[in-house]
Short mmCIF file of C-alpha atoms and ligand atoms in Angstrom, two decimals:
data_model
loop_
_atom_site.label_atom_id
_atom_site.label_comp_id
_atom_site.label_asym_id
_atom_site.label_seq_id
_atom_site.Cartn_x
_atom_site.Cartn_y
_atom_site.Cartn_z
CA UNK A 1399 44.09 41.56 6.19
CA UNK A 1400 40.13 41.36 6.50
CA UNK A 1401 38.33 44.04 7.71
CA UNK A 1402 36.04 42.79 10.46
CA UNK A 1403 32.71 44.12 10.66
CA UNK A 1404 31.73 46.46 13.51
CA UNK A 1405 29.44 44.75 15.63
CA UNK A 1406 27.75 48.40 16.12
CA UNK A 1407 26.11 47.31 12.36
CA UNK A 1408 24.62 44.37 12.40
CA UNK A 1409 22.16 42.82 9.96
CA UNK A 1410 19.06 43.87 10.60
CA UNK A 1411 17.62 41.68 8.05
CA UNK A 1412 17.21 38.13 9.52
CA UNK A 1413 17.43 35.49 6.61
CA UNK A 1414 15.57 32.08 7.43
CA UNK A 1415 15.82 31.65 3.51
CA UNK A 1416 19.37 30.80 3.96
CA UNK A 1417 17.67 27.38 5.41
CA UNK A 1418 16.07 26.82 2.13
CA UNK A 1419 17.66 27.67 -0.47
CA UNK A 1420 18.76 23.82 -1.23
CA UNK A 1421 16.88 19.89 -0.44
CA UNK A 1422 20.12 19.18 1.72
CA UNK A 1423 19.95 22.31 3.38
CA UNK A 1424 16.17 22.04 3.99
CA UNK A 1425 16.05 18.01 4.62
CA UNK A 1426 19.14 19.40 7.41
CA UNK A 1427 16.74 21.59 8.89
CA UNK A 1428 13.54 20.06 8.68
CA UNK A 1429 11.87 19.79 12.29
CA UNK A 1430 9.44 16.68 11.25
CA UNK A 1431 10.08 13.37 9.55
CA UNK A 1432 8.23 10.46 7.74
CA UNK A 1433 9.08 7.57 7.59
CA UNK A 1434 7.32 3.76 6.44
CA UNK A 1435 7.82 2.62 10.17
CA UNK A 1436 5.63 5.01 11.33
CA UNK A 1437 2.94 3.95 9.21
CA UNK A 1438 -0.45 1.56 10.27
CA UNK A 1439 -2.70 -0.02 7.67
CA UNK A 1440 -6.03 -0.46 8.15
CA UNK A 1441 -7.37 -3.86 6.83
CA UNK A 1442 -11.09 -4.99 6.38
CA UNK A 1443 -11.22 -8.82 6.45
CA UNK A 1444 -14.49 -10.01 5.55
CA UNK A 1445 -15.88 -14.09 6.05
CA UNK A 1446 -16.04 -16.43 3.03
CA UNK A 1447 -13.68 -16.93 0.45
CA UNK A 1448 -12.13 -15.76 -2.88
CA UNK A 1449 -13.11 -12.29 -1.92
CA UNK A 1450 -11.79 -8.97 -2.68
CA UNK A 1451 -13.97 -6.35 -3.58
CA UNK A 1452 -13.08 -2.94 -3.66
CA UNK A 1453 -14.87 -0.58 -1.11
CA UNK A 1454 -16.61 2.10 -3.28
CA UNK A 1455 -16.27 4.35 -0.70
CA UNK A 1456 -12.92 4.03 0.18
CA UNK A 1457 -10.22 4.59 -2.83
CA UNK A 1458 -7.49 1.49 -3.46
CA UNK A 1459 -9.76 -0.35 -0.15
CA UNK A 1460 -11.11 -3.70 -0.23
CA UNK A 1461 -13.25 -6.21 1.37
CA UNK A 1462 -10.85 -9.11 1.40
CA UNK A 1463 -11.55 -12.44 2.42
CA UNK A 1464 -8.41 -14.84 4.68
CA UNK A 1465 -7.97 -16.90 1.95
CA UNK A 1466 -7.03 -13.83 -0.40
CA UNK A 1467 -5.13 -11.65 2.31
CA UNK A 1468 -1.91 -12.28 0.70
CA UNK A 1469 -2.71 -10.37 -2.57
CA UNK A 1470 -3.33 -7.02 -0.42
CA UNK A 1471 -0.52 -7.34 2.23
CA UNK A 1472 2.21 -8.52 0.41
CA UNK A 1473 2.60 -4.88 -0.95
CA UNK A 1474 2.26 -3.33 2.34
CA UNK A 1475 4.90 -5.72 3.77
CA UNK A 1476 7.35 -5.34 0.72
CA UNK A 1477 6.42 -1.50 1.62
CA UNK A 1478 8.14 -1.62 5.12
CA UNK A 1479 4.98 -0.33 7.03
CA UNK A 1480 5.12 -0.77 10.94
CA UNK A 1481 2.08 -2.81 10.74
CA UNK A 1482 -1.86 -3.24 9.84
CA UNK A 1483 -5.47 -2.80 12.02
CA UNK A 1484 -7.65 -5.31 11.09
CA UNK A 1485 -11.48 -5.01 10.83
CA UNK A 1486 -13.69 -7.58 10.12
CA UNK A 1487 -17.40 -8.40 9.55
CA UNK A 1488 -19.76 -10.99 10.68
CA UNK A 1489 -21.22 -13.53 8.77
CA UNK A 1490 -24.22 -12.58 7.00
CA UNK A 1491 -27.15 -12.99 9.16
CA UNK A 1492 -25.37 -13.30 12.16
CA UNK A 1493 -25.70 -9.59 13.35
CA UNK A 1494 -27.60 -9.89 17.05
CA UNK A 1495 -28.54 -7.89 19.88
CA UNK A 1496 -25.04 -8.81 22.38
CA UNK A 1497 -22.89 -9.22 19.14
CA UNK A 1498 -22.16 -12.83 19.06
CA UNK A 1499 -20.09 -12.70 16.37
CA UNK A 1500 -17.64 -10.15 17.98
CA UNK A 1501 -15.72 -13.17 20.09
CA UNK A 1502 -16.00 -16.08 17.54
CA UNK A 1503 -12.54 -17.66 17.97
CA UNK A 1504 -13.19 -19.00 13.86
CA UNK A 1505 -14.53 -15.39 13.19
CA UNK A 1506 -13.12 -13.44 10.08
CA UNK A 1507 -10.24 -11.21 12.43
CA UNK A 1508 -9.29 -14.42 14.88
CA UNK A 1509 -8.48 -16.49 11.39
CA UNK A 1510 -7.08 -13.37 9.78
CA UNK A 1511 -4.56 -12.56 12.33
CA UNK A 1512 -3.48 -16.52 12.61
CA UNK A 1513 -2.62 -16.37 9.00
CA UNK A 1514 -0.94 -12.99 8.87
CA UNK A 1515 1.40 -13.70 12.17
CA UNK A 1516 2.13 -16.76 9.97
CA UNK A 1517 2.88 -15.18 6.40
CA UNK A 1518 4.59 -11.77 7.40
CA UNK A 1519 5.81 -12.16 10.94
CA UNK A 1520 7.79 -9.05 10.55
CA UNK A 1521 4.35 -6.88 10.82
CA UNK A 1522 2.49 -5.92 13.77
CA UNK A 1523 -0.71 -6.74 13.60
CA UNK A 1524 -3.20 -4.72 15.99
CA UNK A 1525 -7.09 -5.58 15.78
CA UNK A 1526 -9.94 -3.33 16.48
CA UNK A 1527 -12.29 -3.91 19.63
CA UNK A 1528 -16.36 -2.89 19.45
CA UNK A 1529 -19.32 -3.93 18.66
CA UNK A 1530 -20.67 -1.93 16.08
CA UNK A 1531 -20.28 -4.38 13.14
CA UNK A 1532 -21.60 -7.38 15.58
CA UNK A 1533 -24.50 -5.80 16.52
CA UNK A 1534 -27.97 -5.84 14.97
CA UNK A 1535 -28.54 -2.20 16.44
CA UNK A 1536 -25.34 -1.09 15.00
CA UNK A 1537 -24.44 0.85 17.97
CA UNK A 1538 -20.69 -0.05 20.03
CA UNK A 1539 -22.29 -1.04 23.31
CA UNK A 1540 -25.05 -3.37 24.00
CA UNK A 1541 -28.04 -1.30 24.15
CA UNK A 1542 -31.54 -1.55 25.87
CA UNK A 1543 -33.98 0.25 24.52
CA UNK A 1544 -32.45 3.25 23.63
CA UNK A 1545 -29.79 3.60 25.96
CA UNK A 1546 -26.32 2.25 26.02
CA UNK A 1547 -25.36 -0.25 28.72
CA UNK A 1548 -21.51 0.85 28.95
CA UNK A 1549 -20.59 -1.30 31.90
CA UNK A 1550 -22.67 -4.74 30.63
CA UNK A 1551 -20.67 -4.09 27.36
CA UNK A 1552 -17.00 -4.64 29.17
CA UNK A 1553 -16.98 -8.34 29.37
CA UNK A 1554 -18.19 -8.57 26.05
CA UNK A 1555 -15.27 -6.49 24.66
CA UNK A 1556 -12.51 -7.91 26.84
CA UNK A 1557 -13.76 -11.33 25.71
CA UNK A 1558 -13.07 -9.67 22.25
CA UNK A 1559 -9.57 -8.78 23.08
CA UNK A 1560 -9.11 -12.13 24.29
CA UNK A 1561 -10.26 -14.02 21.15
CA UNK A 1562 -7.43 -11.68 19.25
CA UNK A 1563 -4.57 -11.93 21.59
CA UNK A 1564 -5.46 -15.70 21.31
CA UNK A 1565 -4.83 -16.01 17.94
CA UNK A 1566 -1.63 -13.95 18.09
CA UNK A 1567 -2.76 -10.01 18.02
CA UNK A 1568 0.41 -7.66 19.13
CA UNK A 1569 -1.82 -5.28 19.78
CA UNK A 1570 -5.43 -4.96 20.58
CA UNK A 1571 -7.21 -1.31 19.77
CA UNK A 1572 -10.85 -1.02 21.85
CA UNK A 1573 -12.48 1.95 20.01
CA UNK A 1574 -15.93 1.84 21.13
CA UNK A 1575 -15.64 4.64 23.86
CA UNK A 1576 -17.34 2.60 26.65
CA UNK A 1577 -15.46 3.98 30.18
CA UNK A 1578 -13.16 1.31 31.72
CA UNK A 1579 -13.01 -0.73 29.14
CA UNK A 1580 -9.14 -0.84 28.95
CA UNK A 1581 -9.37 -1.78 32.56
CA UNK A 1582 -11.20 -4.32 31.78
CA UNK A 1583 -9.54 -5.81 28.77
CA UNK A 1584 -6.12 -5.26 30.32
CA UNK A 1585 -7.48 -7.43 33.47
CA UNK A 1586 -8.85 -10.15 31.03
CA UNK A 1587 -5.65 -10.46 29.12
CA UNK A 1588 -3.41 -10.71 31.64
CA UNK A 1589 -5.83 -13.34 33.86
CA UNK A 1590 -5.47 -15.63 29.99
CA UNK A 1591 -1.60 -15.04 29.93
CA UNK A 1592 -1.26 -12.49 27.57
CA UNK A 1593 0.42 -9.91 29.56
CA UNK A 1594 2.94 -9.07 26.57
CA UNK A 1595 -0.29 -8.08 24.56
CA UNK A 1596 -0.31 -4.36 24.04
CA UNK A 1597 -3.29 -2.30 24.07
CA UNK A 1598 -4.04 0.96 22.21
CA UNK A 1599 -6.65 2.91 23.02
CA UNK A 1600 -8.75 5.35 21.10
CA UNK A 1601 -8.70 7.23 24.03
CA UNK A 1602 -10.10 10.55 22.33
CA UNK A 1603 -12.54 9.67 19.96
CA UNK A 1604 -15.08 12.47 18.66
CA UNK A 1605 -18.51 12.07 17.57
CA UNK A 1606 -17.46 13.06 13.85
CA UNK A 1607 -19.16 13.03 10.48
CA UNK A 1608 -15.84 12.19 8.66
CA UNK A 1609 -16.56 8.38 9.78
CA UNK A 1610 -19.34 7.73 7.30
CA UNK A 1611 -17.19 6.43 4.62
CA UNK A 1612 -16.13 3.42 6.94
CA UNK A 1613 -19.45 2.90 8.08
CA UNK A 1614 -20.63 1.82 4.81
CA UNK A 1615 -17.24 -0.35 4.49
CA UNK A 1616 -18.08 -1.71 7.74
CA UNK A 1617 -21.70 -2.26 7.31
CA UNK A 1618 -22.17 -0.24 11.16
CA UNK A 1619 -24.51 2.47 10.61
CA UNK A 1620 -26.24 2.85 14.12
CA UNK A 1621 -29.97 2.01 13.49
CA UNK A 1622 -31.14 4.57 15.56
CA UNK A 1623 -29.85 7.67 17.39
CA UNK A 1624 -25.86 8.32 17.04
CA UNK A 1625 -22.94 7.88 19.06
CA UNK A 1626 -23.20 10.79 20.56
CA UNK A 1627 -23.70 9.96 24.06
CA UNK A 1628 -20.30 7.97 23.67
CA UNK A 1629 -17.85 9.64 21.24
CA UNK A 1630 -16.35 12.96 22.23
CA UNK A 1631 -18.03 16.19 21.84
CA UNK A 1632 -15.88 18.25 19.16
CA UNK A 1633 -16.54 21.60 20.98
CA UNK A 1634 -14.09 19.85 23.95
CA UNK A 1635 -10.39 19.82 23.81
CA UNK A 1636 -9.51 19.78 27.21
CA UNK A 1637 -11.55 16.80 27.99
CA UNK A 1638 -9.14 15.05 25.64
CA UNK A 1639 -6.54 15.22 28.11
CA UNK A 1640 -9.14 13.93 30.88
CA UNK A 1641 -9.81 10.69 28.75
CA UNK A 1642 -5.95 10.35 27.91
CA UNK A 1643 -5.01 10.31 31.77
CA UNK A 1644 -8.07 7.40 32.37
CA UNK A 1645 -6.76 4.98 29.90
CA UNK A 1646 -3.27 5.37 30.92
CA UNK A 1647 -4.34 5.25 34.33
CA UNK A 1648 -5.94 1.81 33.16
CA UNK A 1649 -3.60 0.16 31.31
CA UNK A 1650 -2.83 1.56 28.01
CA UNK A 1651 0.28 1.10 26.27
CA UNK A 1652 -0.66 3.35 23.10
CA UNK A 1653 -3.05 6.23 22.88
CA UNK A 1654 -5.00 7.40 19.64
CA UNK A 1655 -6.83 10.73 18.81
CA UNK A 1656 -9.37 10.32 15.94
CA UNK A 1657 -10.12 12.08 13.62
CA UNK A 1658 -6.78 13.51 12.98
CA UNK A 1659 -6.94 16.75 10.30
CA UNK A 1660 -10.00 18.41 12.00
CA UNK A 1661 -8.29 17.41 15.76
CA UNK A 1662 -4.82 18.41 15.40
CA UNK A 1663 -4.61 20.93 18.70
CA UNK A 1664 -6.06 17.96 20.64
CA UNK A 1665 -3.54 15.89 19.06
CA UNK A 1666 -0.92 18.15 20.45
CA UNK A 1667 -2.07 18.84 23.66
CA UNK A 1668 -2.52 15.05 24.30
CA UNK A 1669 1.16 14.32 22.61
CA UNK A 1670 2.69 17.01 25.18
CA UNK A 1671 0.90 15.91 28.46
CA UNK A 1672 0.98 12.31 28.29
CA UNK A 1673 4.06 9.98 28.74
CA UNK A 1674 2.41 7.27 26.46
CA UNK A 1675 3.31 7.61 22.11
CA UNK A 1676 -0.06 8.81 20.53
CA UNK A 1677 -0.85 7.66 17.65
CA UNK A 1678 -3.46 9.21 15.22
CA UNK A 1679 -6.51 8.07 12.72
CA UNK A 1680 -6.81 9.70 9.43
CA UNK A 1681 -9.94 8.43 9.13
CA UNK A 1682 -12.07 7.65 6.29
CA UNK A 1683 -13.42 11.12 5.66
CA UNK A 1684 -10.40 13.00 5.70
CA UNK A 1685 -9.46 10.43 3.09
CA UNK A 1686 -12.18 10.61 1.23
CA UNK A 1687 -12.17 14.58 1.09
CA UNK A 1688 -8.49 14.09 -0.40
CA UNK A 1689 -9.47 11.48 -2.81
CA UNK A 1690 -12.59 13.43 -4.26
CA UNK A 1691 -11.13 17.11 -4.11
CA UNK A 1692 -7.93 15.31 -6.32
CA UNK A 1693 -10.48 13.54 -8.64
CA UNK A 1694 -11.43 16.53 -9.28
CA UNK A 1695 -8.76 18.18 -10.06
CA UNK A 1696 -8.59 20.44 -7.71
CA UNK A 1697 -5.62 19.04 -5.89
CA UNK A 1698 -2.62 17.08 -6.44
CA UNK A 1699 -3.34 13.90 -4.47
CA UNK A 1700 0.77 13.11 -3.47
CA UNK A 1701 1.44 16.73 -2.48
CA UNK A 1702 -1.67 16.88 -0.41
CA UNK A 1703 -1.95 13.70 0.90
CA UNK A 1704 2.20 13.86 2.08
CA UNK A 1705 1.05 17.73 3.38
CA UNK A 1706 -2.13 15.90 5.47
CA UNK A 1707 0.70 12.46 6.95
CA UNK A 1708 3.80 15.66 7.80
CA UNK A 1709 0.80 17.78 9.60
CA UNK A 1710 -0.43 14.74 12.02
CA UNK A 1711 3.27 13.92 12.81
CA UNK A 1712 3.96 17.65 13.20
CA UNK A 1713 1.36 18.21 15.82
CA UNK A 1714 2.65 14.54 17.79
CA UNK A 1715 2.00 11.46 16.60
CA UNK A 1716 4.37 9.20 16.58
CA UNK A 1717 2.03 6.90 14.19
CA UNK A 1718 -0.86 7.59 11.59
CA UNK A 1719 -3.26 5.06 10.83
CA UNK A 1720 -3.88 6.12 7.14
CA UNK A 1721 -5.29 4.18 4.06
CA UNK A 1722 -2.52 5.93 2.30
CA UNK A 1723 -0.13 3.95 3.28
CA UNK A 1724 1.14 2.64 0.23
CA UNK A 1725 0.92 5.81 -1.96
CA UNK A 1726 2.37 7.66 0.96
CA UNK A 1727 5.24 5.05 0.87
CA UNK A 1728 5.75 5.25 -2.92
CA UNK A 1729 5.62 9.33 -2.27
CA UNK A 1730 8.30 9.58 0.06
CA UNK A 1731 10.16 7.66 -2.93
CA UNK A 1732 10.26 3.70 -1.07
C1 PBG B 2294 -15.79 1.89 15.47
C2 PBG B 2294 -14.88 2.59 14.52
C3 PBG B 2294 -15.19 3.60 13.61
C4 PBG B 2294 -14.03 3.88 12.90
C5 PBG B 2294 -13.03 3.05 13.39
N1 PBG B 2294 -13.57 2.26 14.41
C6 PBG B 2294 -16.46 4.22 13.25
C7 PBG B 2294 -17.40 4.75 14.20
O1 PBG B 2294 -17.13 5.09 15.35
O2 PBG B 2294 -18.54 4.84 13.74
C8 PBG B 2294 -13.92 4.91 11.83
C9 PBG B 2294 -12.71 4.89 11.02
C10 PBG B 2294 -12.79 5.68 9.79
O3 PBG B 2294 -13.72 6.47 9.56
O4 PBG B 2294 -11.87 5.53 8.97
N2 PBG B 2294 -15.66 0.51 15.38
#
């Protein structure tokens, strides 16, 4: 007969190792998961045509014109990714003062998300909403003098959103920080018929340096000042959760904090208090960082860049915009 232990001696010794001692027993256990599906690409479509450069500053990123789209999706489709953000640029020497070019129906994103709702119908295709690369000033809002007219800018930006969900957008992403602008692009959709058109919102949005590598890709330095007066203050978290509650409150489907690495407290604080998903950016920076610090040799780019994708779903998101999409696929062995 077994003896049975006196419960007067227990183990004192508490043993979480027993939880990791093998990859079934730690894939049982593991609290966080990542999969393709959770994954957003994003895209820079560029006018023209037989174009694809690569971005310098932006590792495996390129400049791709409609005509060429194919050659850089086709592996993100055949990847299983939820879906891809597209960016564009104007024509050259169209930059002006209201951004014309932002609501051209035969502009680079309208034509781009036509032809990608035709060749891979199984991805969602989301487009991003500002100014910046429209404008000759650079800056997200229409500006005069030196100041930024955030309520003249709306009707410019919901006649964005409009142009995309016209050509077939699932999902239009104003990041441009102007207040009520998802009010107003949520009116302006639904007024054209689009009320099925989704719209996520960089709701929390910080004045960061880590954007400067997409700001060369996207040719949207400011010319003056910085976005400060528009983009969120990094010394405020709690203001995050004021600027969640507003675009809900207006309209959006889909939240996003941005950056991600730097921002991951605000990420979960926002994740916790609001009842929309939150998605997050790993923007260009944090990408950069990775890329440089493993060209270096200082890091091992899959370990790190998987560590960086399980931390931002860790702290909430149920998304990541990332560049790494398709490394981060091939990583977690698709
Ligand atoms: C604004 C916008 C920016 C990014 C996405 N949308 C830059 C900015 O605010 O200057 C940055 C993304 C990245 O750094 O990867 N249109």
């Amino acid at each position: 007969m077994p003896t049975v232990p006196s419960l007067a001696a227990p183990d004192l010794i508490q043993r979480p190792r027993r939880l990791r001692a093998t990859t079934a027993m730690r894939d049982l256990a593991a609290e966080t998961d990542l999969t393709p599906s959770r994954l957003l690409q994003p895209l820079f479509v560029v006018p023209g045509t037989g174009v694809k450069r690569p971005i310098g500053t932006l590792r495996g990123q390129f400049h791709v014109s409609v005509d060429r789209l194919d050659e850089v999706v086709e592996p993100l489709a055949r990847a299983g990714i939820a879906g891809l953000v597209v960016f564009g640029l104007p024509r050259a020497g169209t930059k002006d003062e209201r951004g014309s070019g932002a609501d051209d129906p035969d502009g680079a994103v309208a034509r781009a998300v036509r032809a990608l709702k035709a060749a891979f119908p199984q991805l969602l295709v989301a487009t991003d909403v500002c100014l910046d690369a429209y404008t000759s000033h650079g800056h997200c809002g229409l500006v005069e003098g030196e100041r930024i007219l955030n309520d003249e800018t709306l009707p410019r930006l919901a006649s964005m959103a409009q142009v995309h969900a016209d050509a077939g957008a699932d999902i239009v992403a104003p990041s441009d920080m102007m207040d009520g602008r998802v009010a107003a692009i949520r009116t302006a959709l639904d007024a054209a018929g689009h009320a099925d058109t989704a719209i996520l919102s960089y709701a929390v949005k910080y004045a960061s340096s880590m954007y400067q590598p997409f700001r060369e890709a996207e040719e949207s330095v400011p010319a003056f000042g910085d976005r400060r007066s528009y983009q969120m203050d990094p010394r405020n978290g709690r203001e995050a959760l004021r600027e969640a509650a507003l675009d809900a409150a207006e309209g959006a489907d889909l939240l996003m904090v941005k950056p991600a690495g730097p921002y991951l407290d605000v990420l979960a604080a926002v994740a916790r208090a609001s009842d929309r998903p939150v998605l997050a950016y790993q923007v260009s920076g944090e990408y950069a960082m990775l890329a440089a610090a493993a060209e270096a040799g200082l890091l091992d780019w899959d370990r790190a860049l998987l560590e960086a994708a399980i931390g931002i779903r860790r702290a909430g998101a149920a998304g990541i915009l990332t560049y790494a999409c398709l490394d981060l696929v091939r990583i977690l062995g698709g």
